PDB file of C-alpha atoms in Angstrom:
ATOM      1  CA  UNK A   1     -43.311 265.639 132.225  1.00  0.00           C
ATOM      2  CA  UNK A   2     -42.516 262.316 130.327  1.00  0.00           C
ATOM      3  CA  UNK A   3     -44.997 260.443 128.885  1.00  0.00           C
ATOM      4  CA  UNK A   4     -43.713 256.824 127.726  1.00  0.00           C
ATOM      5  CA  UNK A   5     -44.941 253.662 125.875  1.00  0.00           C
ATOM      6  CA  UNK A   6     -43.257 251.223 127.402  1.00  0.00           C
ATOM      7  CA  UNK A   7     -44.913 248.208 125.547  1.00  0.00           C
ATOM      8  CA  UNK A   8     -46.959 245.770 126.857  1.00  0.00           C
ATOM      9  CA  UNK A   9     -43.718 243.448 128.453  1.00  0.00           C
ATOM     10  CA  UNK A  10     -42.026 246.507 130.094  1.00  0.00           C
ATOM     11  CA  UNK A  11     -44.932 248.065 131.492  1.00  0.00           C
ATOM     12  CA  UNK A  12     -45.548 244.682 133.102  1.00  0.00           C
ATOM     13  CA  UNK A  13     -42.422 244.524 134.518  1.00  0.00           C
ATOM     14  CA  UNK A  14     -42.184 248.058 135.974  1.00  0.00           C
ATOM     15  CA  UNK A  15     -45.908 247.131 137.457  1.00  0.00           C
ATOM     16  CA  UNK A  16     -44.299 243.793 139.103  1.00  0.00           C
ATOM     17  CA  UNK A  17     -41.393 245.516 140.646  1.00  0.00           C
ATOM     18  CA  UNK A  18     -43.732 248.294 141.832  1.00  0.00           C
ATOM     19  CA  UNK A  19     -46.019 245.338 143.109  1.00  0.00           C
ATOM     20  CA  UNK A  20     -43.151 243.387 144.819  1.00  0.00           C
ATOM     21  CA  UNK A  21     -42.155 246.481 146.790  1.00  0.00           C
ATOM     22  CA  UNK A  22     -38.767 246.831 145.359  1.00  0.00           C
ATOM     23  CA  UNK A  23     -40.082 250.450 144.051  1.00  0.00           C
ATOM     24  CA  UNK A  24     -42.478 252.554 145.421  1.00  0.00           C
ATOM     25  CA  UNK A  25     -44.040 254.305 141.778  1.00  0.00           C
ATOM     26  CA  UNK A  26     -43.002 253.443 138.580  1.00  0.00           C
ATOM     27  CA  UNK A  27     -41.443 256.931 138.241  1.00  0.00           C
ATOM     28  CA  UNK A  28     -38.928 255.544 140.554  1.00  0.00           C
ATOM     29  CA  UNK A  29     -38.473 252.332 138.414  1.00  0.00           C
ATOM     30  CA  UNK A  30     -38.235 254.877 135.776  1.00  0.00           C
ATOM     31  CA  UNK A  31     -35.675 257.187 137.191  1.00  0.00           C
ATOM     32  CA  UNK A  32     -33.628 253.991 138.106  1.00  0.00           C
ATOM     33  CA  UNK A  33     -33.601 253.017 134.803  1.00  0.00           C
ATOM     34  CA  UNK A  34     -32.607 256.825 133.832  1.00  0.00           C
ATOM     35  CA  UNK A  35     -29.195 257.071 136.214  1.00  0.00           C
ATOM     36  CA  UNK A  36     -28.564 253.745 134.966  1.00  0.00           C
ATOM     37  CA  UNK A  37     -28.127 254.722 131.473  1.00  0.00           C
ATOM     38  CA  UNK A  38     -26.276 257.860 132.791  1.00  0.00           C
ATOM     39  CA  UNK A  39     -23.653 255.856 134.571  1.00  0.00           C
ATOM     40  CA  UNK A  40     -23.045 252.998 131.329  1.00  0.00           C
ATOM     41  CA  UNK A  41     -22.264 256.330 129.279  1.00  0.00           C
ATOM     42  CA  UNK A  42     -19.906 257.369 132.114  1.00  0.00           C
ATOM     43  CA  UNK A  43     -18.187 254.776 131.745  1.00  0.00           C
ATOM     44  CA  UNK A  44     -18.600 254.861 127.644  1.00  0.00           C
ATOM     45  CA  UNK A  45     -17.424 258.390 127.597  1.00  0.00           C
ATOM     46  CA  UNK A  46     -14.329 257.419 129.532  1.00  0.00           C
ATOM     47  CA  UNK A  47     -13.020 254.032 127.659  1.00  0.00           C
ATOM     48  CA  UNK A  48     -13.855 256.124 124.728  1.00  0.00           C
ATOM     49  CA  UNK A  49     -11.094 259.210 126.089  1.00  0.00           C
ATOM     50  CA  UNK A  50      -9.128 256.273 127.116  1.00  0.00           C
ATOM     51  CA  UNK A  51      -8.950 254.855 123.846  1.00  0.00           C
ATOM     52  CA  UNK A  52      -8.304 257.588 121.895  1.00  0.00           C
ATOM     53  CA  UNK A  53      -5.246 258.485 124.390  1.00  0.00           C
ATOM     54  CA  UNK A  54      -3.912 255.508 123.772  1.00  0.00           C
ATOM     55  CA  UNK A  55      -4.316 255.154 119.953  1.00  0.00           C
ATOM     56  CA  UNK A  56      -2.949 258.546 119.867  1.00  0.00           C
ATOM     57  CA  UNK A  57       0.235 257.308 121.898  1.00  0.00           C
ATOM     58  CA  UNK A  58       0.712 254.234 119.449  1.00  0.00           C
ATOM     59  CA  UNK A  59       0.521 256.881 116.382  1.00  0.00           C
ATOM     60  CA  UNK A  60       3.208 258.472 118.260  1.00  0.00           C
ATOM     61  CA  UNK A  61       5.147 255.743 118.732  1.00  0.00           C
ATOM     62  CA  UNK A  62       5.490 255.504 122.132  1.00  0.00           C
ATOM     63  CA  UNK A  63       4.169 251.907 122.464  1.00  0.00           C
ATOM     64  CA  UNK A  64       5.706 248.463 122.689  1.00  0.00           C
ATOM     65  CA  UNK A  65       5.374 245.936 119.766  1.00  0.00           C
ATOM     66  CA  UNK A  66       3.442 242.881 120.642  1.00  0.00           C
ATOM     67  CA  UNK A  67       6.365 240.361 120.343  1.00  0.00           C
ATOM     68  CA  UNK A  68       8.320 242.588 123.381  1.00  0.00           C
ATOM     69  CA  UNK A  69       5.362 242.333 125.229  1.00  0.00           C
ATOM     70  CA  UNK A  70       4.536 238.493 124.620  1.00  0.00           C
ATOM     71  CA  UNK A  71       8.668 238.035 125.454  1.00  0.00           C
ATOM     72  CA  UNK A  72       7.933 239.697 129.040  1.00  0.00           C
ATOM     73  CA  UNK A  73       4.883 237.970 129.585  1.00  0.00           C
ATOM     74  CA  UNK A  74       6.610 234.804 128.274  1.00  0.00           C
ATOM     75  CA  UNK A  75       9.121 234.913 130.994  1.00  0.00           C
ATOM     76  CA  UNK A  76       7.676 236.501 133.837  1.00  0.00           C
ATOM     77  CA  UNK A  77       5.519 233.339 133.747  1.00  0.00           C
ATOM     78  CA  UNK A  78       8.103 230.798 133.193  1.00  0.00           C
ATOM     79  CA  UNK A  79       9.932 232.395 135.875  1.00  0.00           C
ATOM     80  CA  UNK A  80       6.871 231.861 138.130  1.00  0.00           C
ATOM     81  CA  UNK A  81       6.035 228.192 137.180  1.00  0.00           C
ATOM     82  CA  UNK A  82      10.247 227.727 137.957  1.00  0.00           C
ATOM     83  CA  UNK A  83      10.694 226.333 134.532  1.00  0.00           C
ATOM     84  CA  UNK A  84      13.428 227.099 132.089  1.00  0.00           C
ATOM     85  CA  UNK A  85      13.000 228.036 128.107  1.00  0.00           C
ATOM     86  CA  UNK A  86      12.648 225.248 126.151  1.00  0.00           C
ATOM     87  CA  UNK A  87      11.617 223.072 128.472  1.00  0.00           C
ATOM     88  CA  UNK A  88       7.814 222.360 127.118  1.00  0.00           C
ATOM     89  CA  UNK A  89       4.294 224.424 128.028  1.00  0.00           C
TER      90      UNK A  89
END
């Protein structure tokens, strides 16, 4: 069993959302809390895996250089607004 000081503005809280009905103990306020924190690492773990994927893809050079990329972009969006090179923002 867990045994937590919460501090006097947390315990409060957890005691109003207990007292609004929203939770039916604070060990379910608590557990909440708990998978909550599980899931946001989740999700840390995996931009993390992403990251590293793709920082170990630029090492390898299998990227595109920014300018290519701002080129493509560039146009793509020209082509959409129907307006030529050159011919202002």
């Amino acid at each position: 069993m867990i045994s937590a000081d919460l501090g006097q503005q947390l315990e409060r809280y957890v005691t109003e959302l207990v007292a609004s009905g929203r939770y039916g103990s604070k060990s379910e306020v608590l557990r909440e809390g708990v998978r909550l924190i599980q899931d946001r690492e989740a999700q840390l773990t995996a931009l993390d895996a992403a990251l590293a994927q793709s920082l170990a893809e630029a090492d390898a050079g299998c990227g595109t250089d920014a300018a290519t990329v701002f080129d493509r972009l560039e146009a793509k969006y020209r082509a959409a607004a129907g307006r030529a090179p050159g011919r202002g923002a």
